[in-house]
Amino acid sequence: MEKHYIGIDLGGTFIKGGIIDLNGKVVYNTKTPTEVSKGSSAVVTNIANLIKTLAEKDGREVCSYKKVGIAVPGMIDDKAGVVVMAGNFGWKNFPLKQELEKLLPLEIIISNDANVAALGEACFGAGAKYNDSVFITLGTGVGGGVIIDKKIFSGYRSAGAEIGHMIIAYDGEQCTCGNKGCFEAYSSATALIRDTKKEMQSNKNSALWNIGGLDKVDGKTAFDYYDCDKSAKKVVDNYITMLGVGLVNVANIFRPEVIMLGGGVCGQGEKLVKPLQEYLDKHIFAGDLGPHVPITIATLGNDAGFIGAAAMCKE
């Protein structure tokens, strides 16, 4: 029988799970409510039940998989199988691996969700033809993962690779982590929305007001008006610059073969990638004397988490 793997992506609202084959093709996927409000034991039970459901859909016994990978938000100690901190769940030093292995006759592998998504893209998505890659998600926050030789690099006790929280502007914008000037505070969709609203408030004649009001602003707004409004152009140009600064730092530290971008902002495609590539090429250390670092859009979308989680189980 063709070899299949199970991967789980633990989210605050839903737990997503899928079965993939050796080539990363999704054979089956589904989701179930996380039910965080019912406590950690309920969440663990829901994960276990989803794994059993996936095995049943695949026509196999749970124990025949030997391993199941799980993408978990927060700071994760991969080796210990412990969730050091996951704010949305209220978990501190929670032994998720141990608790799940009480319910399931197989080995559980856990890792940070952004790292796992990076592995999914590296194995089966936009980074499939590269050994070394970096994946950065531009959403409510900025997450990321570093892949070296097709393996997750996460630093000492799996606490590193927090790309969103490198500081790119001393004493800059407030970040949700408590520090100021983080990459996330300038390059997330949240930051883009914040800056669009600020520019609208300072320029009441801006065409951005055509959307109807501040409550209508989203991550697309400034891009939509870029070609016809100075305020929108200012917002986007600043966003590209600050995102570019972060990417230059990442490229200079890791010199990956590719940087992959994911998240809602990436729906802008070439309007985002082209100026970012120009900025990176201009400011990267050694310029064109060093190896080129292309920027591309990730391809797995919302499936990257469970696909990467399943990929952790491959030998």
mmCIF file of C-alpha atoms in Angstrom:
data_model
loop_
_atom_site.group_PDB
_atom_site.id
_atom_site.type_symbol
_atom_site.label_atom_id
_atom_site.label_comp_id
_atom_site.label_asym_id
_atom_site.label_seq_id
_atom_site.Cartn_x
_atom_site.Cartn_y
_atom_site.Cartn_z
ATOM 1 C CA MET A 1 0.000 0.000 0.000
ATOM 2 C CA GLU A 2 1.197 3.495 -0.792
ATOM 3 C CA LYS A 3 2.777 5.190 2.243
ATOM 4 C CA HIS A 4 0.616 7.847 3.878
ATOM 5 C CA TYR A 5 1.320 10.291 6.705
ATOM 6 C CA ILE A 6 -0.965 12.181 9.097
ATOM 7 C CA GLY A 7 -0.390 15.812 10.067
ATOM 8 C CA ILE A 8 -2.311 18.034 12.491
ATOM 9 C CA ASP A 9 -2.438 21.845 12.623
ATOM 10 C CA LEU A 10 -3.632 23.042 16.040
ATOM 11 C CA GLY A 11 -5.403 26.397 15.890
ATOM 12 C CA GLY A 12 -7.281 28.451 18.456
ATOM 13 C CA THR A 13 -10.657 27.892 16.762
ATOM 14 C CA PHE A 14 -10.195 24.717 14.715
ATOM 15 C CA ILE A 15 -7.873 21.731 14.646
ATOM 16 C CA LYS A 16 -7.097 20.906 11.018
ATOM 17 C CA GLY A 17 -5.831 17.523 9.965
ATOM 18 C CA GLY A 18 -4.847 15.811 6.770
ATOM 19 C CA ILE A 19 -3.388 12.713 5.185
ATOM 20 C CA ILE A 20 -0.642 13.164 2.598
ATOM 21 C CA ASP A 21 1.185 10.720 0.359
ATOM 22 C CA LEU A 22 4.919 10.471 -0.320
ATOM 23 C CA ASN A 23 4.704 13.339 -2.835
ATOM 24 C CA GLY A 24 2.872 15.673 -0.475
ATOM 25 C CA LYS A 25 -0.468 15.280 -2.219
ATOM 26 C CA VAL A 26 -3.407 15.717 0.160
ATOM 27 C CA VAL A 27 -5.350 12.461 0.170
ATOM 28 C CA TYR A 28 -7.950 13.639 2.686
ATOM 29 C CA ASN A 29 -8.361 16.571 5.071
ATOM 30 C CA THR A 30 -10.890 17.744 7.627
ATOM 31 C CA LYS A 31 -11.183 19.850 10.780
ATOM 32 C CA THR A 32 -12.873 19.876 14.161
ATOM 33 C CA PRO A 33 -13.526 22.620 16.755
ATOM 34 C CA THR A 34 -10.644 23.121 19.201
ATOM 35 C CA GLU A 35 -12.888 24.001 22.181
ATOM 36 C CA VAL A 36 -10.201 25.866 24.122
ATOM 37 C CA SER A 37 -12.813 27.078 26.642
ATOM 38 C CA LYS A 38 -13.371 23.489 27.807
ATOM 39 C CA GLY A 39 -9.784 23.167 29.020
ATOM 40 C CA SER A 40 -6.603 21.407 27.991
ATOM 41 C CA SER A 41 -7.935 17.860 28.434
ATOM 42 C CA ALA A 42 -10.753 18.585 25.976
ATOM 43 C CA VAL A 43 -8.293 19.986 23.424
ATOM 44 C CA VAL A 44 -6.059 16.921 23.777
ATOM 45 C CA THR A 45 -9.060 14.596 23.391
ATOM 46 C CA ASN A 46 -10.203 16.491 20.282
ATOM 47 C CA ILE A 47 -6.751 16.148 18.703
ATOM 48 C CA ALA A 48 -6.689 12.414 19.470
ATOM 49 C CA ASN A 49 -10.178 11.902 18.060
ATOM 50 C CA LEU A 50 -9.263 13.765 14.861
ATOM 51 C CA ILE A 51 -6.228 11.522 14.396
ATOM 52 C CA LYS A 52 -8.449 8.458 14.841
ATOM 53 C CA THR A 53 -10.935 9.858 12.297
ATOM 54 C CA LEU A 54 -8.170 10.417 9.750
ATOM 55 C CA ALA A 55 -6.827 6.889 10.226
ATOM 56 C CA GLU A 56 -10.331 5.503 9.759
ATOM 57 C CA LYS A 57 -10.766 7.486 6.524
ATOM 58 C CA ASP A 58 -7.464 6.011 5.355
ATOM 59 C CA GLY A 59 -8.663 2.488 6.145
ATOM 60 C CA ARG A 60 -5.876 1.832 8.651
ATOM 61 C CA GLU A 61 -5.314 1.225 12.326
ATOM 62 C CA VAL A 62 -3.943 4.248 14.199
ATOM 63 C CA CYS A 63 -0.898 2.300 15.379
ATOM 64 C CA SER A 64 0.137 1.546 11.779
ATOM 65 C CA TYR A 65 1.298 5.170 11.327
ATOM 66 C CA LYS A 66 3.913 4.930 14.110
ATOM 67 C CA LYS A 67 4.255 8.743 14.161
ATOM 68 C CA VAL A 68 1.957 11.754 13.818
ATOM 69 C CA GLY A 69 3.210 15.339 13.532
ATOM 70 C CA ILE A 70 1.461 18.321 15.104
ATOM 71 C CA ALA A 71 1.948 22.026 14.362
ATOM 72 C CA VAL A 72 1.380 24.022 17.554
ATOM 73 C CA PRO A 73 1.264 27.822 18.037
ATOM 74 C CA GLY A 74 3.600 29.299 20.627
ATOM 75 C CA MET A 75 7.060 28.484 21.972
ATOM 76 C CA ILE A 76 7.644 24.751 21.707
ATOM 77 C CA ASP A 77 10.400 22.537 23.094
ATOM 78 C CA ASP A 78 10.431 20.040 20.217
ATOM 79 C CA LYS A 79 12.678 17.463 21.867
ATOM 80 C CA ALA A 80 10.805 17.403 25.163
ATOM 81 C CA GLY A 81 7.426 17.566 23.426
ATOM 82 C CA VAL A 82 6.411 20.423 25.713
ATOM 83 C CA VAL A 83 4.460 23.573 24.880
ATOM 84 C CA VAL A 84 6.559 26.098 26.816
ATOM 85 C CA MET A 85 4.064 28.899 26.183
ATOM 86 C CA ALA A 86 0.938 29.204 24.060
ATOM 87 C CA GLY A 87 -0.978 32.363 24.915
ATOM 88 C CA ASN A 88 -4.217 31.497 23.098
ATOM 89 C CA PHE A 89 -4.488 28.266 25.084
ATOM 90 C CA GLY A 90 -3.240 29.537 28.429
ATOM 91 C CA TRP A 91 -0.585 26.812 28.366
ATOM 92 C CA LYS A 92 2.761 27.077 30.156
ATOM 93 C CA ASN A 93 5.106 24.053 30.131
ATOM 94 C CA PHE A 94 2.228 21.838 28.996
ATOM 95 C CA PRO A 95 3.391 18.254 28.136
ATOM 96 C CA LEU A 96 1.296 17.886 24.974
ATOM 97 C CA LYS A 97 3.289 14.969 23.552
ATOM 98 C CA GLN A 98 2.993 13.001 26.800
ATOM 99 C CA GLU A 99 -0.730 13.702 27.181
ATOM 100 C CA LEU A 100 -1.496 12.608 23.619
ATOM 101 C CA GLU A 101 0.608 9.471 23.881
ATOM 102 C CA LYS A 102 -1.589 8.425 26.834
ATOM 103 C CA LEU A 103 -4.498 8.304 24.380
ATOM 104 C CA LEU A 104 -2.799 7.036 21.220
ATOM 105 C CA PRO A 105 -0.547 4.022 20.495
ATOM 106 C CA LEU A 106 2.012 6.011 18.473
ATOM 107 C CA GLU A 107 4.770 8.601 18.721
ATOM 108 C CA ILE A 108 3.750 12.255 18.684
ATOM 109 C CA ILE A 109 6.096 14.890 17.224
ATOM 110 C CA ILE A 110 5.319 18.549 17.920
ATOM 111 C CA SER A 111 6.865 21.779 16.676
ATOM 112 C CA ASN A 112 6.017 25.467 16.319
ATOM 113 C CA ASP A 113 3.340 26.055 13.689
ATOM 114 C CA ALA A 114 5.330 28.602 11.657
ATOM 115 C CA ASN A 115 8.361 26.295 11.578
ATOM 116 C CA VAL A 116 6.149 23.409 10.504
ATOM 117 C CA ALA A 117 4.499 25.453 7.749
ATOM 118 C CA ALA A 118 7.991 26.369 6.546
ATOM 119 C CA LEU A 119 8.849 22.671 6.356
ATOM 120 C CA GLY A 120 5.672 22.002 4.370
ATOM 121 C CA GLU A 121 6.591 24.666 1.827
ATOM 122 C CA ALA A 122 10.198 23.451 1.742
ATOM 123 C CA CYS A 123 9.243 19.844 1.078
ATOM 124 C CA PHE A 124 6.177 20.161 -1.116
ATOM 125 C CA GLY A 125 5.557 23.825 -1.948
ATOM 126 C CA ALA A 126 7.415 26.848 -3.249
ATOM 127 C CA GLY A 127 10.713 25.681 -1.731
ATOM 128 C CA ALA A 128 10.643 22.107 -2.996
ATOM 129 C CA LYS A 129 13.645 22.515 -5.306
ATOM 130 C CA TYR A 130 15.809 24.174 -2.636
ATOM 131 C CA ASN A 131 17.674 22.766 0.379
ATOM 132 C CA ASP A 132 17.858 26.029 2.347
ATOM 133 C CA SER A 133 14.860 28.342 2.578
ATOM 134 C CA VAL A 134 13.075 30.841 4.797
ATOM 135 C CA PHE A 135 9.293 31.116 5.010
ATOM 136 C CA ILE A 136 7.652 34.287 6.363
ATOM 137 C CA THR A 137 3.920 34.735 6.939
ATOM 138 C CA LEU A 138 2.427 38.211 6.794
ATOM 139 C CA GLY A 139 -0.853 37.985 8.666
ATOM 140 C CA THR A 140 -2.231 39.349 11.931
ATOM 141 C CA GLY A 141 1.357 38.967 13.108
ATOM 142 C CA VAL A 142 4.553 37.949 11.354
ATOM 143 C CA GLY A 143 5.646 34.348 11.723
ATOM 144 C CA GLY A 144 8.431 32.500 10.057
ATOM 145 C CA GLY A 145 10.502 29.400 9.784
ATOM 146 C CA VAL A 146 14.060 28.617 8.742
ATOM 147 C CA ILE A 147 14.850 25.442 6.840
ATOM 148 C CA ILE A 148 18.456 24.251 6.509
ATOM 149 C CA ASP A 149 19.167 21.133 4.457
ATOM 150 C CA LYS A 150 15.415 20.370 4.410
ATOM 151 C CA LYS A 151 15.278 20.366 8.228
ATOM 152 C CA ILE A 152 13.733 22.862 10.655
ATOM 153 C CA PHE A 153 16.261 25.140 12.334
ATOM 154 C CA SER A 154 14.774 26.509 15.543
ATOM 155 C CA GLY A 155 17.739 27.331 17.767
ATOM 156 C CA TYR A 156 18.526 26.342 21.330
ATOM 157 C CA ARG A 157 15.672 24.393 22.922
ATOM 158 C CA SER A 158 13.574 25.252 19.858
ATOM 159 C CA ALA A 159 13.160 28.839 21.069
ATOM 160 C CA GLY A 160 14.746 30.633 18.114
ATOM 161 C CA ALA A 161 13.801 31.614 14.575
ATOM 162 C CA GLU A 162 11.321 34.211 15.887
ATOM 163 C CA ILE A 163 11.693 36.271 12.734
ATOM 164 C CA GLY A 164 8.735 38.518 13.530
ATOM 165 C CA HIS A 165 10.414 39.773 16.679
ATOM 166 C CA MET A 166 13.786 40.906 15.429
ATOM 167 C CA ILE A 167 13.947 44.662 16.053
ATOM 168 C CA ILE A 168 14.250 46.729 12.880
ATOM 169 C CA ALA A 169 13.527 50.204 14.360
ATOM 170 C CA TYR A 170 14.956 51.183 17.744
ATOM 171 C CA ASP A 171 12.207 52.449 20.065
ATOM 172 C CA GLY A 172 9.758 52.152 17.180
ATOM 173 C CA GLU A 173 6.141 51.037 16.966
ATOM 174 C CA GLN A 174 4.760 49.036 19.887
ATOM 175 C CA CYS A 175 4.631 45.290 19.289
ATOM 176 C CA THR A 176 2.215 42.870 20.953
ATOM 177 C CA CYS A 177 5.204 41.021 22.451
ATOM 178 C CA GLY A 178 5.979 44.010 24.691
ATOM 179 C CA ASN A 179 8.993 45.319 22.789
ATOM 180 C CA LYS A 180 9.088 48.233 20.370
ATOM 181 C CA GLY A 181 10.231 48.284 16.756
ATOM 182 C CA CYS A 182 9.751 44.589 15.949
ATOM 183 C CA PHE A 183 9.559 43.419 12.342
ATOM 184 C CA GLU A 184 5.978 42.341 13.079
ATOM 185 C CA ALA A 185 5.041 45.861 14.180
ATOM 186 C CA TYR A 186 5.830 47.124 10.656
ATOM 187 C CA SER A 187 5.262 44.215 8.287
ATOM 188 C CA SER A 188 2.101 42.458 9.466
ATOM 189 C CA ALA A 189 -1.287 43.016 7.873
ATOM 190 C CA THR A 190 -2.229 44.587 11.214
ATOM 191 C CA ALA A 191 0.538 47.183 10.771
ATOM 192 C CA LEU A 192 -0.544 47.879 7.199
ATOM 193 C CA ILE A 193 -4.116 48.505 8.352
ATOM 194 C CA ARG A 194 -2.911 50.710 11.230
ATOM 195 C CA ASP A 195 -0.786 52.862 8.921
ATOM 196 C CA THR A 196 -3.573 53.161 6.336
ATOM 197 C CA LYS A 197 -5.942 54.468 9.015
ATOM 198 C CA LYS A 198 -3.318 56.911 10.320
ATOM 199 C CA GLU A 199 -2.772 58.334 6.845
ATOM 200 C CA MET A 200 -6.517 58.688 6.284
ATOM 201 C CA GLN A 201 -6.899 60.572 9.548
ATOM 202 C CA SER A 202 -4.111 62.972 8.629
ATOM 203 C CA ASN A 203 -5.440 63.549 5.103
ATOM 204 C CA LYS A 204 -9.210 63.994 4.970
ATOM 205 C CA ASN A 205 -9.033 64.590 1.191
ATOM 206 C CA SER A 206 -7.453 61.210 0.474
ATOM 207 C CA ALA A 207 -9.242 58.967 -2.031
ATOM 208 C CA LEU A 208 -8.891 56.237 0.602
ATOM 209 C CA TRP A 209 -12.025 57.666 2.207
ATOM 210 C CA ASN A 210 -13.988 56.383 -0.799
ATOM 211 C CA ILE A 211 -14.172 53.001 0.912
ATOM 212 C CA GLY A 212 -16.654 54.513 3.386
ATOM 213 C CA GLY A 213 -14.754 54.903 6.667
ATOM 214 C CA LEU A 214 -11.946 53.680 8.890
ATOM 215 C CA ASP A 215 -13.851 50.531 9.810
ATOM 216 C CA LYS A 216 -13.718 49.431 6.152
ATOM 217 C CA VAL A 217 -9.907 49.404 5.971
ATOM 218 C CA ASP A 218 -8.196 46.076 5.338
ATOM 219 C CA GLY A 219 -4.809 44.871 4.109
ATOM 220 C CA LYS A 220 -5.784 45.519 0.472
ATOM 221 C CA THR A 221 -7.013 49.094 0.827
ATOM 222 C CA ALA A 222 -3.748 50.998 0.353
ATOM 223 C CA PHE A 223 -2.700 48.720 -2.520
ATOM 224 C CA ASP A 224 -6.068 49.213 -4.243
ATOM 225 C CA TYR A 225 -5.591 53.011 -4.298
ATOM 226 C CA TYR A 226 -1.826 53.005 -4.862
ATOM 227 C CA ASP A 227 -1.943 54.319 -8.444
ATOM 228 C CA CYS A 228 -4.406 57.148 -7.819
ATOM 229 C CA ASP A 229 -3.775 58.465 -4.324
ATOM 230 C CA LYS A 230 -0.653 59.973 -2.719
ATOM 231 C CA SER A 231 -1.638 58.825 0.761
ATOM 232 C CA ALA A 232 -2.091 55.226 -0.369
ATOM 233 C CA LYS A 233 1.236 55.359 -2.216
ATOM 234 C CA LYS A 234 2.955 56.666 0.924
ATOM 235 C CA VAL A 235 1.542 53.818 3.024
ATOM 236 C CA VAL A 236 2.501 51.088 0.554
ATOM 237 C CA ASP A 237 5.966 52.487 -0.153
ATOM 238 C CA ASN A 238 6.705 52.655 3.578
ATOM 239 C CA TYR A 239 5.349 49.135 4.071
ATOM 240 C CA ILE A 240 7.558 47.786 1.271
ATOM 241 C CA THR A 241 10.589 49.557 2.728
ATOM 242 C CA MET A 242 10.143 48.206 6.261
ATOM 243 C CA LEU A 243 9.326 44.717 5.005
ATOM 244 C CA GLY A 244 12.376 44.998 2.756
ATOM 245 C CA VAL A 245 14.600 45.933 5.711
ATOM 246 C CA GLY A 246 13.504 42.766 7.505
ATOM 247 C CA LEU A 247 14.090 40.596 4.452
ATOM 248 C CA VAL A 248 17.579 42.047 3.977
ATOM 249 C CA ASN A 249 18.390 41.107 7.575
ATOM 250 C CA VAL A 250 17.076 37.574 7.060
ATOM 251 C CA ALA A 251 18.977 37.211 3.785
ATOM 252 C CA ASN A 252 22.232 38.506 5.281
ATOM 253 C CA ILE A 253 22.044 36.153 8.274
ATOM 254 C CA PHE A 254 20.965 32.938 6.528
ATOM 255 C CA ARG A 255 21.623 33.587 2.809
ATOM 256 C CA PRO A 256 18.872 31.120 1.898
ATOM 257 C CA GLU A 257 18.317 29.884 -1.628
ATOM 258 C CA VAL A 258 14.820 31.379 -1.522
ATOM 259 C CA ILE A 259 12.575 33.494 0.715
ATOM 260 C CA MET A 260 8.930 32.439 0.562
ATOM 261 C CA LEU A 261 6.145 34.789 1.638
ATOM 262 C CA GLY A 262 2.708 33.691 2.784
ATOM 263 C CA GLY A 263 -0.375 35.268 4.346
ATOM 264 C CA GLY A 264 -3.176 37.487 3.102
ATOM 265 C CA VAL A 265 -0.961 40.404 2.027
ATOM 266 C CA CYS A 266 0.654 38.088 -0.537
ATOM 267 C CA GLY A 267 -2.539 38.205 -2.558
ATOM 268 C CA GLN A 268 -0.962 41.334 -4.093
ATOM 269 C CA GLY A 269 1.415 39.085 -6.038
ATOM 270 C CA GLU A 270 3.883 40.977 -8.197
ATOM 271 C CA LYS A 271 2.755 44.342 -6.782
ATOM 272 C CA LEU A 272 4.369 43.150 -3.567
ATOM 273 C CA VAL A 273 7.166 40.881 -4.786
ATOM 274 C CA LYS A 274 8.661 43.062 -7.540
ATOM 275 C CA PRO A 275 9.520 46.128 -5.397
ATOM 276 C CA LEU A 276 10.609 43.859 -2.519
ATOM 277 C CA GLN A 277 12.988 41.996 -4.808
ATOM 278 C CA GLU A 278 14.422 45.272 -6.068
ATOM 279 C CA TYR A 279 14.946 46.466 -2.484
ATOM 280 C CA LEU A 280 16.576 43.201 -1.429
ATOM 281 C CA ASP A 281 18.866 43.093 -4.468
ATOM 282 C CA LYS A 282 19.954 46.678 -3.821
ATOM 283 C CA HIS A 283 20.684 46.340 -0.101
ATOM 284 C CA ILE A 284 21.832 42.726 0.412
ATOM 285 C CA PHE A 285 25.439 42.350 1.550
ATOM 286 C CA ALA A 286 27.910 42.188 -1.376
ATOM 287 C CA GLY A 287 25.148 42.997 -3.873
ATOM 288 C CA ASP A 288 25.271 40.939 -7.035
ATOM 289 C CA LEU A 289 28.715 39.581 -6.133
ATOM 290 C CA GLY A 290 27.002 37.230 -3.685
ATOM 291 C CA PRO A 291 24.444 34.535 -4.500
ATOM 292 C CA HIS A 292 21.044 35.859 -5.539
ATOM 293 C CA VAL A 293 18.156 35.367 -3.087
ATOM 294 C CA PRO A 294 14.829 35.215 -4.936
ATOM 295 C CA ILE A 295 11.554 36.125 -3.230
ATOM 296 C CA THR A 296 8.514 34.069 -4.128
ATOM 297 C CA ILE A 297 4.944 33.526 -2.960
ATOM 298 C CA ALA A 298 4.240 30.367 -0.966
ATOM 299 C CA THR A 299 1.926 27.879 -2.652
ATOM 300 C CA LEU A 300 0.346 25.635 0.008
ATOM 301 C CA GLY A 301 -1.898 28.282 1.589
ATOM 302 C CA ASN A 302 -3.791 27.189 4.699
ATOM 303 C CA ASP A 303 -2.744 23.558 4.178
ATOM 304 C CA ALA A 304 0.941 24.274 4.859
ATOM 305 C CA GLY A 305 0.538 23.534 8.579
ATOM 306 C CA PHE A 306 -0.812 20.008 8.413
ATOM 307 C CA ILE A 307 1.257 19.158 5.325
ATOM 308 C CA GLY A 308 4.409 20.235 7.156
ATOM 309 C CA ALA A 309 3.310 18.358 10.258
ATOM 310 C CA ALA A 310 2.914 15.205 8.194
ATOM 311 C CA ALA A 311 6.310 15.845 6.581
ATOM 312 C CA MET A 312 7.910 15.693 10.053
ATOM 313 C CA CYS A 313 6.996 11.997 10.096
ATOM 314 C CA LYS A 314 8.885 11.143 6.910
ATOM 315 C CA GLU A 315 12.208 9.393 7.396
#
